[in-house]
């Protein structure tokens, strides 16, 4: 961010509060000439700052001689025919005569619009997050309640209802795990506990687990017969592999999900390719962002919160590795993770 000079104005004591001095930044921001500002009453020369309580604050500084720090106010500026809302942080410092009497006040205003926007964005993001969590939790809960009440009313065990109850409970469970992970990933640096890992066994276990969740897909593994030993956080890497495999399954109707493992010397490359609906080109740069869900996910009514990929990427990066994607609409997606066998020491 370019640090911009603050606005500085010195105001004479007196009923009119005439501007004694102003720096060029005032003219720049307000689009006025120095003549339009110098020697003119403050609220006439710069009427945009009037009516926000500044008058009372100025009066107070004149009367008491105590400085005032940190009032943040929006000022609506007309610049080149465009109305801009600029947020200023105002500081008032009294200027005294040798006798101690307050002769004037220096008003320094710093443009804090960027910080205000960032704060507002964070707040919007937080509200959207809460709304989305509420929305995502609601469907499974409604369905759980519905089926449980149905059984209660009929006073009879219903295998189909029970199956739905279990599926919905599992979905809730996954959502809460996702949530916990996000909060954890956001609040603390991802904790990695490295230990010895047999890469082949890890890949085979992850693919077996993923295969157990689907009959419509075949998970094929292509892997060298032997690979160097690795030092990773086995649970975390297994979690990422599982996530990517489940996404491959989730975003394709069926067919093969292909896992190709290649030894690259210092690191191993694991590519997971599906033949699913693919990711639109314009969405590709965003899919690793928290809560981002592309059109293919939303329109296909596939459930999710857009958290799996950002968490996976953070976990792989915590191992000194990288997670990338290639995808073509209609052809499928390939997620590739490259992991050094040993986590580089920082
Ligand atoms: P979620 O699946 O919960 O929406 P993810 O973080 O797993 O969130 O993925 C983010 C987005 O990336 C998804 O919403 C989807 O649009 C897209 N995506 C992820 N994996 C695939 C895949 N294998 N094929 C197609 N699109 C995918």
CSV table of C-alpha atoms in Angstrom, one decimal, residues 4-346:
chain,number,residue,atom,x,y,z
A,4,UNK,CA,-0.1,8.8,1.4
A,5,UNK,CA,0.6,12.1,3.1
A,6,UNK,CA,-2.1,12.9,5.6
A,7,UNK,CA,-4.2,16.0,5.2
A,8,UNK,CA,-3.1,18.8,7.5
A,9,UNK,CA,-5.0,21.9,8.2
A,10,UNK,CA,-4.4,24.6,10.8
A,11,UNK,CA,-7.4,26.5,12.0
A,12,UNK,CA,-7.4,29.9,13.7
A,13,UNK,CA,-9.3,30.5,16.9
A,14,UNK,CA,-12.3,32.6,16.3
A,15,UNK,CA,-16.0,32.3,15.5
A,16,UNK,CA,-15.3,31.5,11.8
A,17,UNK,CA,-12.4,29.1,12.4
A,18,UNK,CA,-10.5,30.3,9.4
A,19,UNK,CA,-7.9,28.1,7.7
A,20,UNK,CA,-4.5,29.4,8.4
A,21,UNK,CA,-2.6,26.7,6.7
A,22,UNK,CA,-3.3,23.7,4.5
A,23,UNK,CA,-1.0,21.2,2.9
A,24,UNK,CA,-1.2,20.4,-0.9
A,25,UNK,CA,-2.8,17.0,0.0
A,26,UNK,CA,-6.0,18.9,1.0
A,27,UNK,CA,-6.2,20.5,-2.5
A,28,UNK,CA,-5.4,17.2,-4.1
A,29,UNK,CA,-8.2,15.3,-2.3
A,30,UNK,CA,-10.8,18.0,-2.4
A,31,UNK,CA,-9.9,19.2,-5.9
A,32,UNK,CA,-9.5,22.8,-4.8
A,33,UNK,CA,-6.8,25.4,-5.3
A,34,UNK,CA,-4.9,26.8,-2.4
A,35,UNK,CA,-6.6,30.1,-2.8
A,36,UNK,CA,-10.0,28.4,-2.4
A,37,UNK,CA,-8.8,27.0,0.9
A,38,UNK,CA,-6.4,29.5,2.5
A,39,UNK,CA,-7.9,32.2,4.7
A,40,UNK,CA,-11.4,30.9,4.3
A,41,UNK,CA,-13.6,29.6,7.1
A,42,UNK,CA,-13.1,25.9,7.5
A,43,UNK,CA,-16.7,24.7,7.1
A,44,UNK,CA,-17.2,27.0,4.1
A,45,UNK,CA,-14.0,26.0,2.3
A,46,UNK,CA,-14.5,22.3,3.0
A,47,UNK,CA,-18.3,21.9,3.6
A,48,UNK,CA,-17.9,18.1,3.2
A,49,UNK,CA,-16.6,17.8,6.7
A,50,UNK,CA,-19.4,19.8,8.2
A,51,UNK,CA,-22.3,18.3,10.2
A,52,UNK,CA,-20.4,15.3,11.5
A,53,UNK,CA,-19.7,16.5,15.0
A,54,UNK,CA,-16.3,18.0,14.0
A,55,UNK,CA,-17.6,21.5,15.0
A,56,UNK,CA,-18.2,20.4,18.5
A,57,UNK,CA,-14.9,18.6,18.7
A,58,UNK,CA,-13.0,21.7,17.5
A,59,UNK,CA,-14.9,23.9,20.0
A,60,UNK,CA,-13.9,21.5,22.7
A,61,UNK,CA,-10.2,21.6,21.7
A,62,UNK,CA,-10.3,25.4,21.6
A,63,UNK,CA,-12.0,25.6,25.0
A,64,UNK,CA,-10.0,23.0,26.9
A,65,UNK,CA,-6.7,22.9,25.0
A,66,UNK,CA,-6.7,19.1,25.2
A,67,UNK,CA,-5.8,17.2,22.1
A,68,UNK,CA,-8.3,14.8,20.6
A,69,UNK,CA,-7.2,11.6,18.9
A,70,UNK,CA,-8.9,9.1,16.7
A,71,UNK,CA,-12.3,10.0,15.5
A,72,UNK,CA,-13.0,8.1,12.3
A,73,UNK,CA,-15.5,9.7,10.0
A,74,UNK,CA,-16.7,9.2,6.4
A,75,UNK,CA,-16.4,12.3,4.2
A,76,UNK,CA,-18.2,12.4,0.9
A,77,UNK,CA,-15.9,14.0,-1.7
A,78,UNK,CA,-16.8,15.1,-5.2
A,79,UNK,CA,-13.8,14.2,-7.4
A,80,UNK,CA,-13.9,14.7,-11.1
A,81,UNK,CA,-17.6,14.4,-11.1
A,82,UNK,CA,-17.6,11.2,-9.1
A,83,UNK,CA,-18.8,10.9,-5.5
A,84,UNK,CA,-16.3,9.1,-3.3
A,85,UNK,CA,-16.7,8.2,0.3
A,86,UNK,CA,-13.4,8.6,2.0
A,87,UNK,CA,-12.9,7.5,5.6
A,88,UNK,CA,-10.6,9.8,7.6
A,89,UNK,CA,-9.1,9.4,11.0
A,90,UNK,CA,-9.0,12.9,12.5
A,91,UNK,CA,-6.5,14.1,15.1
A,92,UNK,CA,-6.7,17.5,16.7
A,93,UNK,CA,-3.8,19.2,18.3
A,94,UNK,CA,-4.0,22.6,19.9
A,95,UNK,CA,-1.4,25.3,19.0
A,96,UNK,CA,-0.6,27.6,22.0
A,97,UNK,CA,0.6,31.1,22.3
A,98,UNK,CA,3.6,31.6,24.6
A,99,UNK,CA,1.1,32.8,27.1
A,100,UNK,CA,-0.5,29.3,27.0
A,101,UNK,CA,-3.7,30.5,25.3
A,102,UNK,CA,-4.9,28.2,22.5
A,103,UNK,CA,-4.3,30.1,19.2
A,104,UNK,CA,-5.4,27.5,16.8
A,105,UNK,CA,-5.9,23.8,16.1
A,106,UNK,CA,-4.0,21.6,13.7
A,107,UNK,CA,-6.3,19.0,12.2
A,108,UNK,CA,-4.5,16.0,10.7
A,109,UNK,CA,-6.7,13.6,8.8
A,110,UNK,CA,-5.4,10.3,7.5
A,111,UNK,CA,-7.2,8.4,4.8
A,112,UNK,CA,-8.1,5.1,6.4
A,113,UNK,CA,-10.5,4.0,3.6
A,114,UNK,CA,-8.5,0.9,2.8
A,115,UNK,CA,-8.5,-0.3,6.4
A,116,UNK,CA,-12.2,0.4,6.8
A,117,UNK,CA,-12.9,-1.5,3.6
A,118,UNK,CA,-10.8,-4.5,4.8
A,119,UNK,CA,-12.7,-4.5,8.1
A,120,UNK,CA,-16.0,-4.4,6.3
A,121,UNK,CA,-15.0,-7.1,3.9
A,122,UNK,CA,-13.9,-9.3,6.9
A,123,UNK,CA,-17.3,-8.6,8.5
A,124,UNK,CA,-19.2,-9.5,5.3
A,125,UNK,CA,-17.2,-12.6,5.0
A,126,UNK,CA,-18.0,-13.6,8.5
A,127,UNK,CA,-21.7,-13.0,8.1
A,128,UNK,CA,-21.7,-14.9,4.8
A,129,UNK,CA,-19.9,-17.7,6.6
A,130,UNK,CA,-22.4,-17.9,9.4
A,131,UNK,CA,-25.3,-17.8,6.9
A,132,UNK,CA,-23.7,-20.6,4.9
A,133,UNK,CA,-23.1,-22.7,7.9
A,134,UNK,CA,-26.6,-22.2,9.1
A,135,UNK,CA,-27.9,-23.1,5.6
A,136,UNK,CA,-25.7,-26.2,5.3
A,137,UNK,CA,-26.7,-27.5,8.7
A,138,UNK,CA,-30.3,-26.9,8.2
A,139,UNK,CA,-31.1,-29.5,5.5
A,140,UNK,CA,-29.6,-32.5,7.2
A,141,UNK,CA,-31.1,-31.4,10.5
A,142,UNK,CA,-34.6,-31.0,9.0
A,143,UNK,CA,-34.3,-34.4,7.3
A,144,UNK,CA,-33.0,-36.1,10.5
A,145,UNK,CA,-35.9,-34.6,12.5
A,146,UNK,CA,-38.5,-35.5,9.8
A,147,UNK,CA,-37.5,-39.2,9.6
A,148,UNK,CA,-37.1,-39.6,13.4
A,149,UNK,CA,-40.6,-38.1,13.9
A,150,UNK,CA,-42.0,-40.3,11.2
A,151,UNK,CA,-40.8,-43.4,13.0
A,152,UNK,CA,-42.0,-42.1,16.3
A,153,UNK,CA,-45.4,-41.4,14.9
A,154,UNK,CA,-45.7,-44.8,13.3
A,155,UNK,CA,-44.1,-46.5,16.3
A,156,UNK,CA,-42.4,-48.9,14.0
A,157,UNK,CA,-38.8,-49.4,12.8
A,158,UNK,CA,-38.3,-48.2,9.2
A,159,UNK,CA,-35.0,-49.4,7.6
A,160,UNK,CA,-35.1,-46.7,4.8
A,161,UNK,CA,-35.8,-43.9,7.3
A,162,UNK,CA,-33.0,-45.2,9.4
A,163,UNK,CA,-30.6,-45.2,6.4
A,164,UNK,CA,-31.4,-41.6,5.7
A,165,UNK,CA,-30.9,-40.7,9.3
A,166,UNK,CA,-27.5,-42.3,9.3
A,167,UNK,CA,-26.5,-40.6,6.0
A,168,UNK,CA,-27.6,-37.2,7.2
A,169,UNK,CA,-25.8,-37.7,10.5
A,170,UNK,CA,-22.6,-38.6,8.6
A,171,UNK,CA,-23.0,-35.4,6.6
A,172,UNK,CA,-23.4,-33.3,9.7
A,173,UNK,CA,-20.3,-35.0,11.1
A,174,UNK,CA,-18.3,-34.2,8.0
A,175,UNK,CA,-19.5,-30.6,8.1
A,176,UNK,CA,-18.4,-30.2,11.7
A,177,UNK,CA,-15.0,-31.7,10.9
A,178,UNK,CA,-14.7,-29.2,8.0
A,179,UNK,CA,-15.7,-26.4,10.2
A,180,UNK,CA,-13.2,-27.3,12.9
A,181,UNK,CA,-10.5,-27.6,10.3
A,182,UNK,CA,-11.2,-24.2,8.9
A,183,UNK,CA,-11.2,-22.5,12.2
A,184,UNK,CA,-8.0,-24.4,13.1
A,185,UNK,CA,-6.4,-23.5,9.8
A,186,UNK,CA,-7.3,-19.9,10.2
A,187,UNK,CA,-6.4,-19.4,13.7
A,188,UNK,CA,-3.1,-21.3,14.1
A,189,UNK,CA,-0.4,-22.4,11.7
A,190,UNK,CA,-1.2,-25.9,10.7
A,191,UNK,CA,0.6,-28.2,13.1
A,192,UNK,CA,2.5,-31.0,11.3
A,193,UNK,CA,4.0,-33.9,13.2
A,194,UNK,CA,6.4,-35.6,10.9
A,195,UNK,CA,7.2,-39.3,11.2
A,196,UNK,CA,8.4,-42.1,9.0
A,197,UNK,CA,5.9,-42.9,6.2
A,198,UNK,CA,5.8,-45.7,3.7
A,199,UNK,CA,4.4,-43.8,0.7
A,200,UNK,CA,3.1,-46.9,-1.1
A,201,UNK,CA,1.1,-48.2,1.8
A,202,UNK,CA,-0.3,-44.7,2.4
A,203,UNK,CA,-1.5,-44.4,-1.2
A,204,UNK,CA,-3.0,-47.9,-1.2
A,205,UNK,CA,-4.8,-47.4,2.0
A,206,UNK,CA,-6.3,-44.0,0.9
A,207,UNK,CA,-7.4,-45.5,-2.5
A,208,UNK,CA,-9.0,-48.5,-0.8
A,209,UNK,CA,-10.9,-46.3,1.6
A,210,UNK,CA,-12.2,-44.1,-1.2
A,211,UNK,CA,-13.1,-47.2,-3.4
A,212,UNK,CA,-15.2,-48.4,-0.5
A,213,UNK,CA,-17.5,-45.4,-0.8
A,214,UNK,CA,-18.5,-45.9,-4.4
A,215,UNK,CA,-19.6,-48.6,-6.8
A,216,UNK,CA,-19.9,-46.4,-9.8
A,217,UNK,CA,-16.2,-45.5,-9.9
A,218,UNK,CA,-13.1,-47.6,-10.3
A,219,UNK,CA,-10.0,-46.2,-8.6
A,220,UNK,CA,-6.9,-47.3,-10.6
A,221,UNK,CA,-3.4,-46.9,-9.1
A,222,UNK,CA,-0.2,-46.7,-11.1
A,223,UNK,CA,2.8,-46.7,-8.9
A,224,UNK,CA,6.5,-47.7,-8.9
A,225,UNK,CA,7.2,-51.0,-7.1
A,226,UNK,CA,9.4,-49.3,-4.6
A,227,UNK,CA,9.6,-45.7,-3.4
A,228,UNK,CA,12.1,-43.9,-1.0
A,229,UNK,CA,10.9,-43.6,2.6
A,230,UNK,CA,9.3,-40.3,3.5
A,231,UNK,CA,9.0,-38.2,6.6
A,232,UNK,CA,5.6,-36.6,6.7
A,233,UNK,CA,2.6,-36.2,8.9
A,234,UNK,CA,1.0,-39.5,7.7
A,235,UNK,CA,-2.5,-38.6,8.9
A,236,UNK,CA,-2.5,-35.2,7.3
A,237,UNK,CA,-1.2,-36.5,3.9
A,238,UNK,CA,-3.7,-39.4,4.0
A,239,UNK,CA,-6.5,-36.8,4.7
A,240,UNK,CA,-5.5,-34.8,1.7
A,241,UNK,CA,-5.3,-37.8,-0.6
A,242,UNK,CA,-8.7,-38.9,0.7
A,243,UNK,CA,-10.1,-35.5,0.1
A,244,UNK,CA,-8.9,-35.3,-3.5
A,245,UNK,CA,-10.1,-38.9,-4.2
A,246,UNK,CA,-13.6,-38.1,-2.7
A,247,UNK,CA,-13.8,-34.9,-4.8
A,248,UNK,CA,-12.8,-36.9,-7.9
A,249,UNK,CA,-15.7,-39.3,-7.1
A,250,UNK,CA,-18.1,-36.5,-6.1
A,251,UNK,CA,-17.6,-34.4,-9.2
A,252,UNK,CA,-17.8,-37.3,-11.8
A,253,UNK,CA,-20.9,-39.5,-12.4
A,254,UNK,CA,-18.7,-42.6,-12.6
A,255,UNK,CA,-15.9,-44.1,-14.5
A,256,UNK,CA,-12.2,-44.2,-13.6
A,257,UNK,CA,-10.4,-42.1,-11.0
A,258,UNK,CA,-6.8,-42.6,-11.9
A,259,UNK,CA,-4.0,-42.2,-9.4
A,260,UNK,CA,-0.5,-41.9,-10.8
A,261,UNK,CA,2.5,-41.9,-8.5
A,262,UNK,CA,5.9,-40.8,-9.9
A,263,UNK,CA,9.2,-40.7,-8.1
A,264,UNK,CA,10.9,-37.4,-8.9
A,265,UNK,CA,14.1,-37.9,-6.9
A,266,UNK,CA,13.8,-35.5,-4.0
A,267,UNK,CA,10.0,-35.6,-4.1
A,268,UNK,CA,7.1,-37.7,-5.1
A,269,UNK,CA,4.3,-36.6,-7.4
A,270,UNK,CA,0.8,-37.9,-6.9
A,271,UNK,CA,-1.7,-37.0,-9.7
A,272,UNK,CA,-5.4,-37.8,-9.2
A,273,UNK,CA,-7.4,-37.6,-12.4
A,274,UNK,CA,-11.1,-37.9,-12.8
A,275,UNK,CA,-13.3,-37.9,-15.9
A,276,UNK,CA,-15.9,-35.7,-14.3
A,277,UNK,CA,-17.5,-32.5,-15.4
A,278,UNK,CA,-14.4,-30.4,-15.1
A,279,UNK,CA,-13.9,-26.9,-13.7
A,280,UNK,CA,-14.8,-23.8,-15.7
A,281,UNK,CA,-11.6,-21.9,-16.8
A,282,UNK,CA,-12.7,-18.7,-15.0
A,283,UNK,CA,-13.2,-20.7,-11.7
A,284,UNK,CA,-9.7,-22.3,-11.8
A,285,UNK,CA,-7.8,-19.5,-10.1
A,286,UNK,CA,-10.3,-19.5,-7.2
A,287,UNK,CA,-10.9,-23.1,-6.2
A,288,UNK,CA,-8.3,-23.0,-3.5
A,289,UNK,CA,-9.9,-20.0,-1.8
A,290,UNK,CA,-12.0,-20.7,1.3
A,291,UNK,CA,-15.7,-21.1,0.7
A,292,UNK,CA,-15.4,-20.8,-3.1
A,293,UNK,CA,-17.6,-23.1,-5.0
A,294,UNK,CA,-17.6,-23.1,-8.8
A,295,UNK,CA,-20.7,-23.2,-11.0
A,296,UNK,CA,-20.2,-27.0,-11.6
A,297,UNK,CA,-20.7,-27.6,-7.8
A,298,UNK,CA,-23.6,-25.2,-7.3
A,299,UNK,CA,-25.6,-26.1,-10.4
A,300,UNK,CA,-25.2,-29.8,-9.8
A,301,UNK,CA,-26.5,-29.4,-6.3
A,302,UNK,CA,-23.5,-31.2,-4.9
A,303,UNK,CA,-23.1,-30.4,-1.3
A,304,UNK,CA,-20.1,-28.8,0.2
A,305,UNK,CA,-18.7,-25.7,1.7
A,306,UNK,CA,-15.7,-25.0,-0.5
A,307,UNK,CA,-13.3,-25.8,2.3
A,308,UNK,CA,-11.7,-29.1,1.3
A,309,UNK,CA,-9.3,-27.7,-1.3
A,310,UNK,CA,-8.0,-24.7,0.8
A,311,UNK,CA,-7.4,-27.0,3.8
A,312,UNK,CA,-5.7,-29.6,1.6
A,313,UNK,CA,-3.4,-27.0,0.0
A,314,UNK,CA,-2.4,-25.5,3.3
A,315,UNK,CA,-1.6,-29.0,4.6
A,316,UNK,CA,0.5,-29.8,1.6
A,317,UNK,CA,2.3,-26.5,1.7
A,318,UNK,CA,3.0,-27.1,5.4
A,319,UNK,CA,5.0,-30.1,4.2
A,320,UNK,CA,7.0,-27.9,1.8
A,321,UNK,CA,4.9,-29.3,-1.1
A,322,UNK,CA,2.5,-28.0,-3.7
A,323,UNK,CA,-1.0,-28.7,-4.9
A,324,UNK,CA,-2.0,-27.8,-8.4
A,325,UNK,CA,-4.9,-28.4,-10.7
A,326,UNK,CA,-5.5,-28.9,-14.4
A,327,UNK,CA,-9.0,-29.2,-15.7
A,328,UNK,CA,-11.1,-29.0,-18.8
A,329,UNK,CA,-14.8,-28.7,-18.9
A,330,UNK,CA,-16.3,-32.0,-20.1
A,331,UNK,CA,-13.0,-33.9,-19.9
A,332,UNK,CA,-12.2,-34.0,-16.2
A,333,UNK,CA,-9.8,-32.6,-13.6
A,334,UNK,CA,-6.4,-33.6,-12.4
A,335,UNK,CA,-5.1,-32.6,-9.0
A,336,UNK,CA,-1.4,-33.0,-8.6
A,337,UNK,CA,0.4,-32.9,-5.3
A,338,UNK,CA,4.2,-32.8,-5.2
A,339,UNK,CA,5.7,-33.6,-1.8
A,340,UNK,CA,9.4,-33.6,-0.9
A,341,UNK,CA,10.2,-36.9,0.8
A,342,UNK,CA,11.6,-35.0,3.7
A,343,UNK,CA,9.9,-31.8,5.0
A,344,UNK,CA,12.5,-29.0,4.4
A,345,UNK,CA,13.7,-27.4,7.6
A,346,UNK,CA,12.8,-23.7,7.7
